[in-house]
Coordinates of C-alpha atoms in Angstrom, one line a residue:
Chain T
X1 CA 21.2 -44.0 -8.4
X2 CA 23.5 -42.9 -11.4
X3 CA 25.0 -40.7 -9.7
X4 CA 26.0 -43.0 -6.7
X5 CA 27.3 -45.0 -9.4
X6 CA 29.2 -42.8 -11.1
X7 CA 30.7 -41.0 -8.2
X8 CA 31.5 -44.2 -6.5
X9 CA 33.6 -45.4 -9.9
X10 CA 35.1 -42.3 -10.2
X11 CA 36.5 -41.8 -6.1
X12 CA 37.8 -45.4 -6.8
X13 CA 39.6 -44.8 -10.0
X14 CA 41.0 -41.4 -8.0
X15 CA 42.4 -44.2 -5.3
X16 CA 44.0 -46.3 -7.4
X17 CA 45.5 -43.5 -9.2
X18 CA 46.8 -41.8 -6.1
X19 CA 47.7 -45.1 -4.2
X20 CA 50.2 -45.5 -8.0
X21 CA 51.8 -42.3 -8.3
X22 CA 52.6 -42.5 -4.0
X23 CA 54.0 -45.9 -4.6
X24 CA 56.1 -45.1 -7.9
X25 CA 57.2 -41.7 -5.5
X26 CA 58.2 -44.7 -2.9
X27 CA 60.1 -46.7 -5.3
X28 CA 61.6 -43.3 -7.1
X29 CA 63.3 -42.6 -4.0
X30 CA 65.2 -45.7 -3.4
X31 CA 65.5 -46.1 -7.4
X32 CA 67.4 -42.2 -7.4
X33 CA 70.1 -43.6 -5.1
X34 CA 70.6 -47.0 -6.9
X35 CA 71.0 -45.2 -10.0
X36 CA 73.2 -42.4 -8.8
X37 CA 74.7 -44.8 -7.1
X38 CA 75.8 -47.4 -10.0
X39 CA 76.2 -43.9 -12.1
X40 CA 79.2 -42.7 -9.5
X41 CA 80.7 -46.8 -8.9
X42 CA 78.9 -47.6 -5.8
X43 CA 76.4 -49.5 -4.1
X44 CA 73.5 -47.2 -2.9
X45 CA 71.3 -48.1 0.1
X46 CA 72.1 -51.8 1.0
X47 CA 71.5 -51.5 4.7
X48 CA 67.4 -52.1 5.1
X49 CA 66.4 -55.3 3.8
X50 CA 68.3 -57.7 1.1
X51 CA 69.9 -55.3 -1.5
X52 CA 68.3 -52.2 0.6
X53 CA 64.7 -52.4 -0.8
X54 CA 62.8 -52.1 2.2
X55 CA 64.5 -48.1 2.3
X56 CA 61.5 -46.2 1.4
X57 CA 59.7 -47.8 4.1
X58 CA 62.5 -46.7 6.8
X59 CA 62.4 -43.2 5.6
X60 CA 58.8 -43.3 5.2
X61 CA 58.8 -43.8 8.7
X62 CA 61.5 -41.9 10.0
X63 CA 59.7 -38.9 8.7
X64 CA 56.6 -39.6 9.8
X65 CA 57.5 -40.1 13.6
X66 CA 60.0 -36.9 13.5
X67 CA 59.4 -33.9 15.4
X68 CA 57.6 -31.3 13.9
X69 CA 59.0 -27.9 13.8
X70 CA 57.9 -24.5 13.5
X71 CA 60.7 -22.2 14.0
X72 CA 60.4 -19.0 16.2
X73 CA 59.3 -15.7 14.1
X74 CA 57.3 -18.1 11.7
X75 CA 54.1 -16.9 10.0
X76 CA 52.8 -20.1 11.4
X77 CA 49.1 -20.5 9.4
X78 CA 51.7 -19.5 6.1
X79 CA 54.2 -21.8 7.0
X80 CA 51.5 -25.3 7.7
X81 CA 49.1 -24.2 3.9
X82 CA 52.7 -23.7 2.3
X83 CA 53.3 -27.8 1.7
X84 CA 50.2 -28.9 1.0
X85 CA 49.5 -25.8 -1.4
X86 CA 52.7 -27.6 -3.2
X87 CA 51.3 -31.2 -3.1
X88 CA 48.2 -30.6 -3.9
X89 CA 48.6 -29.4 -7.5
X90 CA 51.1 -32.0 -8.3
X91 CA 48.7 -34.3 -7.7
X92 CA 45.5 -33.0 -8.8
X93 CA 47.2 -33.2 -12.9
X94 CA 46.7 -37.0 -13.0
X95 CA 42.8 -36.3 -13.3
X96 CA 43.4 -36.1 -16.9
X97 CA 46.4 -38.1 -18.1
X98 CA 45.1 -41.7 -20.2
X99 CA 47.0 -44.4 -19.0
X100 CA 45.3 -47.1 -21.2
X101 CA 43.4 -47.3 -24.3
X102 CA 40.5 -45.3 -24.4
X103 CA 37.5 -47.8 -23.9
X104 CA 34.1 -46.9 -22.4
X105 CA 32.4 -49.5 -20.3
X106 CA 28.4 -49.5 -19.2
X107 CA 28.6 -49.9 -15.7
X108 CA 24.9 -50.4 -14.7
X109 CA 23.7 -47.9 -16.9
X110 CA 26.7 -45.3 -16.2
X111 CA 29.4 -44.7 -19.1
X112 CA 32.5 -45.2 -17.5
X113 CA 36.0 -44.7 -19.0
X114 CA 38.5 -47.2 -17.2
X115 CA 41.7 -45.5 -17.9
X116 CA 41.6 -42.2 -17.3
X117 CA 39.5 -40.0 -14.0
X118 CA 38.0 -37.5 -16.4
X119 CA 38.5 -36.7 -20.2
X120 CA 37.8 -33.0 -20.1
X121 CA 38.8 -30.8 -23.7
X122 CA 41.2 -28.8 -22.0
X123 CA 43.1 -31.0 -20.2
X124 CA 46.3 -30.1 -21.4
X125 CA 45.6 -26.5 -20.5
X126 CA 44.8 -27.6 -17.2
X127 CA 47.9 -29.5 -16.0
X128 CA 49.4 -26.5 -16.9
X129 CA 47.1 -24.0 -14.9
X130 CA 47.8 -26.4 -11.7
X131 CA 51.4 -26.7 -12.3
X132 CA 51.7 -22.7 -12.2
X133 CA 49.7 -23.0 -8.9
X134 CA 52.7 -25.0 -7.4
X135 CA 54.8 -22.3 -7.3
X136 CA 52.6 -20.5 -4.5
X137 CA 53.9 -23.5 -1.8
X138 CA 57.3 -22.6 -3.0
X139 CA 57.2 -19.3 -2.3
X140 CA 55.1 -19.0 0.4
X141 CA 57.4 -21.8 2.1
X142 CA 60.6 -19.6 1.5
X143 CA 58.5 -16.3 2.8
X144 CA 56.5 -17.8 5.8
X145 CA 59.7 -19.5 7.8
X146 CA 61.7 -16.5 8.7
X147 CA 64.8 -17.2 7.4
X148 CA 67.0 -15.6 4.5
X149 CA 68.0 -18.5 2.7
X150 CA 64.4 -20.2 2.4
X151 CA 63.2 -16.6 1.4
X152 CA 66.4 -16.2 -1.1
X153 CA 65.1 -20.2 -2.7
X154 CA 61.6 -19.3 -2.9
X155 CA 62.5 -16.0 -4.8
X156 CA 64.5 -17.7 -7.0
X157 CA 62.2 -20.5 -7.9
X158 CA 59.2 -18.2 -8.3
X159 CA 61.3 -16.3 -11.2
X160 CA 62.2 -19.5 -12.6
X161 CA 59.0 -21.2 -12.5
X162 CA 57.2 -18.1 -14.9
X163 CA 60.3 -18.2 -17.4
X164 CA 60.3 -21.8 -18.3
X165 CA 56.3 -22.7 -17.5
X166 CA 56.6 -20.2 -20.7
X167 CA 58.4 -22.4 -22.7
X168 CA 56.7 -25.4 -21.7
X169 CA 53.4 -23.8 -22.7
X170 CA 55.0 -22.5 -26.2
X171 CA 57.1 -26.6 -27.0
X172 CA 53.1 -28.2 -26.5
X173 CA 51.8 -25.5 -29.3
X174 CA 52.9 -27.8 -32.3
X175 CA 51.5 -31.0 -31.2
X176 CA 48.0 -28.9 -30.2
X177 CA 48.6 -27.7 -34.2
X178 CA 49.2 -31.1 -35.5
X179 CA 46.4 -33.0 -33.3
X180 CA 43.9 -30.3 -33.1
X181 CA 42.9 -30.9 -30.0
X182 CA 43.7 -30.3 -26.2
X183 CA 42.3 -32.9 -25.1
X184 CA 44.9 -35.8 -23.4
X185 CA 42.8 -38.6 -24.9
X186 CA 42.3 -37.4 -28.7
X187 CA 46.3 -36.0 -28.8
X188 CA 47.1 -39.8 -27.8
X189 CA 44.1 -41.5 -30.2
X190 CA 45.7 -39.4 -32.8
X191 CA 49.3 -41.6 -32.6
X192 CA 48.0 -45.0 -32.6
X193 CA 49.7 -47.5 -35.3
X194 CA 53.5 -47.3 -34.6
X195 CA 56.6 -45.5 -33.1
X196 CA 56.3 -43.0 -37.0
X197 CA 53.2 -41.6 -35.7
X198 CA 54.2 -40.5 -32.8
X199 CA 54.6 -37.0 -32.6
X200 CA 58.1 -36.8 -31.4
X201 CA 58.9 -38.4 -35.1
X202 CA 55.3 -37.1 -37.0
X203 CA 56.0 -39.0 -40.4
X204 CA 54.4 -37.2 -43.2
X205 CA 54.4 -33.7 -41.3
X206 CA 56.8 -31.5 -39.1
X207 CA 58.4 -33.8 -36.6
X208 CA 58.5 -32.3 -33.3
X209 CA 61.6 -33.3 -31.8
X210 CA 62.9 -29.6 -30.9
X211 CA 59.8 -29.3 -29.3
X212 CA 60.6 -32.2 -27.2
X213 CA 63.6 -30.8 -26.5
X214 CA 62.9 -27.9 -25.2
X215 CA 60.1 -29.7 -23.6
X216 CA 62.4 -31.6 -21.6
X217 CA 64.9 -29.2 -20.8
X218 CA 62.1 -26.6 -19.5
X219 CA 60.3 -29.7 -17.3
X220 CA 63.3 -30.3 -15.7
X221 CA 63.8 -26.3 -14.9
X222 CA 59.9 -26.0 -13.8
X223 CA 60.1 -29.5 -11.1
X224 CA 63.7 -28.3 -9.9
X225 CA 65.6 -30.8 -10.4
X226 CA 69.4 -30.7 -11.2
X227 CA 71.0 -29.0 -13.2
X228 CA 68.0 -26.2 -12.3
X229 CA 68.0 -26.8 -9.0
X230 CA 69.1 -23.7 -7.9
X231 CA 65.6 -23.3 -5.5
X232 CA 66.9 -25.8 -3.4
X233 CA 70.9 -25.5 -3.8
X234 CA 72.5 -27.5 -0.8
X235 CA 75.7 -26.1 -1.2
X236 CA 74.7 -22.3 -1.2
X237 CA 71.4 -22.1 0.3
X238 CA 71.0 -25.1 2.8
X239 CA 68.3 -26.9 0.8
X240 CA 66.7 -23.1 -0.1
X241 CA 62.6 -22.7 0.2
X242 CA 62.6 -26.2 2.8
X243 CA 65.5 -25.5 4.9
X244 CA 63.1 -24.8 8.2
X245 CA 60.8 -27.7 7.3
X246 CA 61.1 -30.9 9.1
X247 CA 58.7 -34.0 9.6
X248 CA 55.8 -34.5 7.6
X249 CA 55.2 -30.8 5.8
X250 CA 59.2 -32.1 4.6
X251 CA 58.1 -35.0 3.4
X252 CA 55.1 -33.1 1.7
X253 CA 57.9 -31.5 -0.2
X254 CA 59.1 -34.0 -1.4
X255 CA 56.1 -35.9 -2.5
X256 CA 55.4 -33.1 -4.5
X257 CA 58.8 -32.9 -6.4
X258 CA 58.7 -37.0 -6.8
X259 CA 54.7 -36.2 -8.0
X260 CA 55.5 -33.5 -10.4
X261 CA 58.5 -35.2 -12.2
X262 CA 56.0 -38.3 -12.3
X263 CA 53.1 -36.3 -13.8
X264 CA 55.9 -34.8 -16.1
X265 CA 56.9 -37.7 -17.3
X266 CA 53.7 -39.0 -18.2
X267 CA 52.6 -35.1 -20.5
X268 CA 55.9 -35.9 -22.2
X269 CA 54.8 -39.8 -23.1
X270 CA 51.3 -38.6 -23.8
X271 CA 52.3 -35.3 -26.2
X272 CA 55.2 -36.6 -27.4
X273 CA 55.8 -40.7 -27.4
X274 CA 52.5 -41.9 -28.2
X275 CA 50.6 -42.5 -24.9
X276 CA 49.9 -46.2 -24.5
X277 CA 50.6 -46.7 -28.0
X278 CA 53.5 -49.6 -28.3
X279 CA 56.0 -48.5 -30.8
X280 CA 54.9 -51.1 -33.5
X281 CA 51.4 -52.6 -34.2
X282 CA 51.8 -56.2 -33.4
X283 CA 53.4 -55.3 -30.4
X284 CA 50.3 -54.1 -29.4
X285 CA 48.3 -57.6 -29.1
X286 CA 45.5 -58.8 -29.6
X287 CA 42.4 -55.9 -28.9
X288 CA 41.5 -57.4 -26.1
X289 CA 44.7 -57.6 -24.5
X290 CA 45.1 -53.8 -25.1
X291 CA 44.9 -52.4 -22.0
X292 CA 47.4 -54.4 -20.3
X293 CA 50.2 -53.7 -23.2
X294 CA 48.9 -50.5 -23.1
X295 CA 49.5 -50.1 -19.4
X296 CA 52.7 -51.6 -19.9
X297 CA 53.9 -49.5 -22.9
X298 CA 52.9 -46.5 -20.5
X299 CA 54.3 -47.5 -17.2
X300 CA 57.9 -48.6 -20.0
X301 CA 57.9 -44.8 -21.3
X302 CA 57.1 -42.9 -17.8
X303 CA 59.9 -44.6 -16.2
X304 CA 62.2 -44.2 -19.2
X305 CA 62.0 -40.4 -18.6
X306 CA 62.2 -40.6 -15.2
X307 CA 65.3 -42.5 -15.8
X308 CA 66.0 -39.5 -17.8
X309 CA 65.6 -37.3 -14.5
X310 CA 68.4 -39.5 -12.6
X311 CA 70.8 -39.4 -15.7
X312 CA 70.9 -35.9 -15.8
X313 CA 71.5 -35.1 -11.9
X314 CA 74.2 -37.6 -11.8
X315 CA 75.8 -35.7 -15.5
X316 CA 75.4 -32.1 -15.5
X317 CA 76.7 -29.8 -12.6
X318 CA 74.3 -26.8 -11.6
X319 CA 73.9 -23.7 -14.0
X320 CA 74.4 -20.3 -12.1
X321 CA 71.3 -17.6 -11.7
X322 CA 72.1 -15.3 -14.6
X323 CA 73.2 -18.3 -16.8
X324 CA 69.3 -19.7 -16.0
X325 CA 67.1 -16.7 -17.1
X326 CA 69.5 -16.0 -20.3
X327 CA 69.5 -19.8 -21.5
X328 CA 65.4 -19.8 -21.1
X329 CA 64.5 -16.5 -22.2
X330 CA 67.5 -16.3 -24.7
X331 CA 67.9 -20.0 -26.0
X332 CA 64.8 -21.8 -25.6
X333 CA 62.0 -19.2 -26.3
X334 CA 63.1 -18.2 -29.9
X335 CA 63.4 -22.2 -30.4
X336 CA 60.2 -23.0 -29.1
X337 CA 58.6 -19.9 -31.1
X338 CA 60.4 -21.1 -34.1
X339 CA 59.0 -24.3 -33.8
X340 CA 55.3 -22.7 -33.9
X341 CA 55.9 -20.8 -37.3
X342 CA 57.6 -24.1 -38.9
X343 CA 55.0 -26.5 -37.9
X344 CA 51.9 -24.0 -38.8
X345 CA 53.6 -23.4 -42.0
X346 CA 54.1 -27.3 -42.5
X347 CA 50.8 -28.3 -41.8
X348 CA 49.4 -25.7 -43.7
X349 CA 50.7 -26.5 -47.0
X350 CA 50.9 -30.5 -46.4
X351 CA 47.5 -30.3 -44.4
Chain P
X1 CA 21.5 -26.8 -8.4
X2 CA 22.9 -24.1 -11.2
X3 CA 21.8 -21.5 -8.8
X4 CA 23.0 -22.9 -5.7
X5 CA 26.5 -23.2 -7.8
X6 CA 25.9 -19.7 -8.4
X7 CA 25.3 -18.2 -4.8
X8 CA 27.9 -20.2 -3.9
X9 CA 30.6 -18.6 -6.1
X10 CA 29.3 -15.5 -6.3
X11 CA 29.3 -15.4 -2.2
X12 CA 32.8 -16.4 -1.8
X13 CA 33.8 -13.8 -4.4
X14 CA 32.0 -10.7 -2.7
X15 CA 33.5 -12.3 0.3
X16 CA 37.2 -12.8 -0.7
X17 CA 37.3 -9.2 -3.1
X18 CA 36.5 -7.4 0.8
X19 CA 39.4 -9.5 2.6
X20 CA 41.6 -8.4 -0.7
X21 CA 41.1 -4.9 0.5
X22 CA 40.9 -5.3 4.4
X23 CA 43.7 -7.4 5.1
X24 CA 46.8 -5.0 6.3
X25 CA 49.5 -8.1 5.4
X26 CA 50.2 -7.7 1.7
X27 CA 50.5 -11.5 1.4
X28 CA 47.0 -12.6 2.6
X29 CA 45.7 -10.3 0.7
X30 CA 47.2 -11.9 -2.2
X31 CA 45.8 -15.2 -1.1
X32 CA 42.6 -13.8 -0.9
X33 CA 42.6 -12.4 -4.6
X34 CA 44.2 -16.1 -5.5
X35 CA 41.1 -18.1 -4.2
X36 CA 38.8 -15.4 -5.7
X37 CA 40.4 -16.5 -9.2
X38 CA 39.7 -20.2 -8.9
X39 CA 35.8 -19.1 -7.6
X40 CA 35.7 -16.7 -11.0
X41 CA 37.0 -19.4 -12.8
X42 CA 34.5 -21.7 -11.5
X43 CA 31.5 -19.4 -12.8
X44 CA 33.1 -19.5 -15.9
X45 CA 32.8 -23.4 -15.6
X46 CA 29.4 -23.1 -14.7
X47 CA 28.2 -21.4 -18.1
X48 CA 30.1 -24.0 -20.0
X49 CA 33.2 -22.2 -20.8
X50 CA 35.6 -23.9 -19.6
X51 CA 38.4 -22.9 -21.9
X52 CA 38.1 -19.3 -19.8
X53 CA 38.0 -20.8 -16.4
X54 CA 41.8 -22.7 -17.0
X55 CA 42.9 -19.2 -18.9
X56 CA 41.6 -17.1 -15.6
X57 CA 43.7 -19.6 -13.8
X58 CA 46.6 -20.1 -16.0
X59 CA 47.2 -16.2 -16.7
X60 CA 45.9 -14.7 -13.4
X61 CA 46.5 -17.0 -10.7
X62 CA 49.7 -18.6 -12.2
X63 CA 51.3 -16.0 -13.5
X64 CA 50.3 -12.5 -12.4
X65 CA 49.6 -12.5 -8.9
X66 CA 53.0 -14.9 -8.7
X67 CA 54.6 -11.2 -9.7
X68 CA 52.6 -9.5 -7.3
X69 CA 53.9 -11.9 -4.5
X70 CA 57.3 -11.8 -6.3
X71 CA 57.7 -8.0 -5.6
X72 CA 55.7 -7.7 -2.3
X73 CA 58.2 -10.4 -0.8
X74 CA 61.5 -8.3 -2.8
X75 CA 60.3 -5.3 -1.2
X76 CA 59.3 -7.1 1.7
X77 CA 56.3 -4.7 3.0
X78 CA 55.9 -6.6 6.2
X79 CA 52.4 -4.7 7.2
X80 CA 50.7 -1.8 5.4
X81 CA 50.0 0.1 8.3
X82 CA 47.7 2.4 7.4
X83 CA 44.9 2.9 4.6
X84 CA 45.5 4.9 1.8
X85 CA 44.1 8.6 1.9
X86 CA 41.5 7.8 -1.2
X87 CA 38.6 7.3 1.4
X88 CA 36.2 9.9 -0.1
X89 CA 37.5 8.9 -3.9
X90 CA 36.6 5.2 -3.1
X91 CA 33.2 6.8 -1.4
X92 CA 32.1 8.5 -4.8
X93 CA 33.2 5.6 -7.0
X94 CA 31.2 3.5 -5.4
X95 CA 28.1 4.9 -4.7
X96 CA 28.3 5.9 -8.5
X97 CA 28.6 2.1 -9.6
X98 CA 26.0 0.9 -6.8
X99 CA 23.7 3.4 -8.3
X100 CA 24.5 2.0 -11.6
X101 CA 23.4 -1.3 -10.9
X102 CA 20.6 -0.3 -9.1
X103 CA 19.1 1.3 -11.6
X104 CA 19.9 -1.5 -14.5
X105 CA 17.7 -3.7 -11.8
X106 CA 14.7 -1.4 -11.9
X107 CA 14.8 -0.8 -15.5
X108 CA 15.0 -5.0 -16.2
X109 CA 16.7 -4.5 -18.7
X110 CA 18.9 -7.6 -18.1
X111 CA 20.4 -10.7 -20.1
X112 CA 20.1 -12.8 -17.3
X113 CA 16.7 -14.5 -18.7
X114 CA 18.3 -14.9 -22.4
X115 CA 19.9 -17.9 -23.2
X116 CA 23.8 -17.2 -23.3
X117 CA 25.6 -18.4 -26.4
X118 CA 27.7 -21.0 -24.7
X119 CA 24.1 -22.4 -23.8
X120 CA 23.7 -23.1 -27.4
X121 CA 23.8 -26.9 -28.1
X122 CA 24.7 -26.3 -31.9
X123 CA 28.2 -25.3 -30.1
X124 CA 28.8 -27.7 -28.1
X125 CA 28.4 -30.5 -30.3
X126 CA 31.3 -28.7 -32.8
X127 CA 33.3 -29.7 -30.5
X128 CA 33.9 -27.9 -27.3
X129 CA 34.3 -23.9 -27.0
X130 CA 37.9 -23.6 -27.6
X131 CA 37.6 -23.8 -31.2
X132 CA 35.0 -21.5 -31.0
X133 CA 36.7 -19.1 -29.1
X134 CA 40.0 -19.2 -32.0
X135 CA 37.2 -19.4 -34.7
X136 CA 36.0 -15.3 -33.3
X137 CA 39.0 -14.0 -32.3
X138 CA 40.1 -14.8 -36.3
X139 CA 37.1 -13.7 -37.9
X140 CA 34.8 -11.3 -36.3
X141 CA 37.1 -10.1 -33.7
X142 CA 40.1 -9.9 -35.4
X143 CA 40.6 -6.6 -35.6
X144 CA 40.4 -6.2 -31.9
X145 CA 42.7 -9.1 -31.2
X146 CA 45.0 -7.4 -32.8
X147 CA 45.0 -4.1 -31.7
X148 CA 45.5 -5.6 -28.3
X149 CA 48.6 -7.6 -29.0
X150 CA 50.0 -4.3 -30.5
X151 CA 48.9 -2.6 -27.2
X152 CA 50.8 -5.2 -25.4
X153 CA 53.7 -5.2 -27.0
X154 CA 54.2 -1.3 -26.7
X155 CA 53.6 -2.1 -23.0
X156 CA 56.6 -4.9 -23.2
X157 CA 58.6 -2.3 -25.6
X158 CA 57.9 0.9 -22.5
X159 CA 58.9 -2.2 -19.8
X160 CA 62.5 -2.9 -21.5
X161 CA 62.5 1.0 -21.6
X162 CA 61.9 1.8 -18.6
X163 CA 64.0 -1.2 -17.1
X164 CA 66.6 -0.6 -19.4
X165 CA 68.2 3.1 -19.0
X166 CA 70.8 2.8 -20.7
X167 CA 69.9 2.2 -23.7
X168 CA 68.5 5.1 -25.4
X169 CA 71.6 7.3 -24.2
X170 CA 74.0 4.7 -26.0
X171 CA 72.1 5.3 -29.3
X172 CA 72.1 9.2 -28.7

């Protein structure tokens, strides 16, 4: 009977989760070309519906009733696992982010935590073992469709994804050292009480700000997105590792960039900017009211880095191969390594 | 239901470590060894150790094997078309191991009825294995640990070497 219980809580909170993320992917894609757009003077998508809103659901369907191809000389069982081997680990990290205070409710006689699928110690570690798994869809996609530029995009982006998951891995290593934990829910427990205990500012210890920064510079290299795009460059590679893909493994694709800047976005509000946390205690509310400000505060710092995402694409022009591997390996690892010694040696003498 | 978990990985493992070695296309033997990670890693869950499982994953399936695809698609060895001469090698090897393990069986000499230390209760209430795991490795491991981090980084040392061949003749 527990067990019924439990499972059937749990495949419900996985719903709602899933149903969120695909809808902020369906309002990311027509919030991209608003923002570019304003960013470069213009309008954006105005066409489909009043002031163009109703655009994800045009493309949604566009892509869903396109033909489906599989070019000629494909590895054809290679070329169908290739998308979803990419979606699926994109999506599979939001098992462990807390969206909302940490609360456990008795739901006839099962201990159920509302805001977040499964609070397992190592959840930090694995978001990062699944995002490393993403980069066998990439590959495979480039290898499996027979064609030299998808093979040429999913070489590069394997080679980029093991540089800079590196420095990802290393920027997280001072907020594990301050929090002592690797848990999702204790790391954002530990930053509650305003904006100065976040870690990003860590009053009273070693801030972590060049961690954030490197951070944020190597999550933007690891979900391909400009100025790192080089994976998918249009103008030298047709659209690299999905140039042969078309329809719905396309638009698999693509949920799983949209998904994986999403779940990005929410590591960096968790590790970084508190969580749920607002940035000041009365802001906060009463306790009761805590998980919808807390909601709020969350859903307010995801989109501010995705915001983040747009800015960027629409600033920086594309960095060339050689230019890539030197600025991670050269730049950002001795930073993020840096940042280890300093914070141990902080926290060590003011423990 | 810990046993069924058991059979269960342990099956697909036997079953995914042959395919490794009878598949003739590079890449789904590679596949092969990459769902025989996540089964490892889920015996690893299984005895409560879970900071292993996400390591097997993290180090092996997302980074190592990655290189192995890497190189087999730079290379791009389409079909290996014919087994390697080491038939009678591979024989020896493994009659020796099989009759290893038989033997160990007969003798019972076995851990599999003693507890295993991530059984323990005392250490999962401190808090999860992953500070038990650092707690070892910098205490009664430590010499060990290190050794192997000097072992690796003569390996990383011989790669830039190796890669690298200029640079001893510049010195010289």
């Amino acid at each position: 009977m527990d067990t019924g219980i439990r499972l059937a809580l749990t495949l419900g909170q996985i719903g709602a989760v899933m149903v969120a993320v695909l809808l902020t992917v369906a309002l990311l894609t027509l919030l991209e070309r608003k923002v570019l757009g304003w960013m470069q003077d213009r309008m954006g998508p105005m066409e489909v519906g009043p002031y163009g809103i109703l655009q994800p659901v045009a493309d949604g369907l566009k892509l869903f009733f396109k033909e489906d191809i599989i070019p000629a000389g494909a590895n054809k069982f290679m070329f169908s696992l290739a998308p979803v081997l990419s979606l699926v680990p994109a999506l599979i990290g939001f098992a462990v982010i807390p969206f909302g205070p940490d609360w456990t409710v008795d739901v006839g006689g099962v201990n159920f935590k509302p805001f977040v699928i499964t609070d397992i110690n190592i959840g930090i570690l694995y978001i990062l073992a699944f995002a490393s798994i993403g980069a066998y869809g990439i590959i495979l996609g480039g290898w499996s469709s027979n064609s030299k530029y998808s093979l040429l995009g999913g070489l590069r982006s394997a080679a980029q994804l093991i540089s800079y998951e590196l420095n990802v891995g290393l920027s997280i290593v001072g907020v594990l050292l301050l929090s002592s934990s690797l848990s999702l829910v204790t790391i954002t427990n530990a930053q509650a009480g305003g904006f100065w205990n976040w870690y990003f500012f860590a009053w009273g210890s070693f801030p972590q700000a060049i961690a954030f920064v490197v951070f944020i510079i190597s999550a933007v290299a690891e979900t391909n997105r400009t100025p790192f795009d080089l994976p998918e460059a249009e103008s030298e590679l047709v659209a690299g590792f999905f140039t042969e893909y078309s329809g719905m493994r396309f638009a698999f694709f693509f949920l799983a960039e949209y998904g994986n800047m999403i779940l990005v976005s929410c590591v960096a509000t968790v590790l970084f900017f508190g969580g749920w946390h607002a940035p000041f205690e009365f802001l906060q509310g009463p306790e009761s009211l805590h998980w919808l400000t807390g909601m709020f505060w969350f859903t307010f710092k995801v989109y501010g880095f995705l915001f983040l995402f747009f800015w960027l694409r629409a600033t920086l022009p594309r960095l060339r191969y050689d230019q890539l591997m030197r600025f991670g390996w050269k730049v950002l690892l001795p930073i993020a390594l840096g940042n280890i010694v300093l914070t141990a040696i902080v926290e060590y003498i003011f423990p | 239901m810990g046993t069924f978990a058991f059979f269960y990985f342990a099956g697909i493992i036997v079953a995914t470590a042959g395919m490794v070695v009878a598949f003739k296309n590079p890449i789904y033997s590679a596949l092969a060894l990459l769902v025989m990670f996540f089964h490892v890693a889920g015996l690893f869950v299984t005895l409560h150790a879970e900071f292993l499982a996400i390591i097997q994953i993290l180090v092996y399936a997302g980074a190592i094997l990655v290189l192995y695809l890497f190189v087999v698609m730079l290379l791009n060895l389409k079909r290996e078309e014919h087994f390697h001469r080491q038939l009678l090698v591979g024989v020896f090897l493994g009659c020796v191991l099989f009759a290893e393990a038989v033997l160990l069986v007969l003798k019972g000499e076995t851990t599999l009825g003693k507890s295993s230390p991530a059984a323990d209760p005392a250490l999962e209430l401190t808090g999860g294995n992953t500070e038990s795991i650092g707690e070892l490795l910098f205490s009664t491991y430590l010499f060990p640990f290190e050794l192997a981090s000097l072992i690796l980084l003569v390996a990383m040392v011989g790669a830039v070497i190796l890669t690298k061949k200029g640079i001893l003749e510049v010195k010289s």
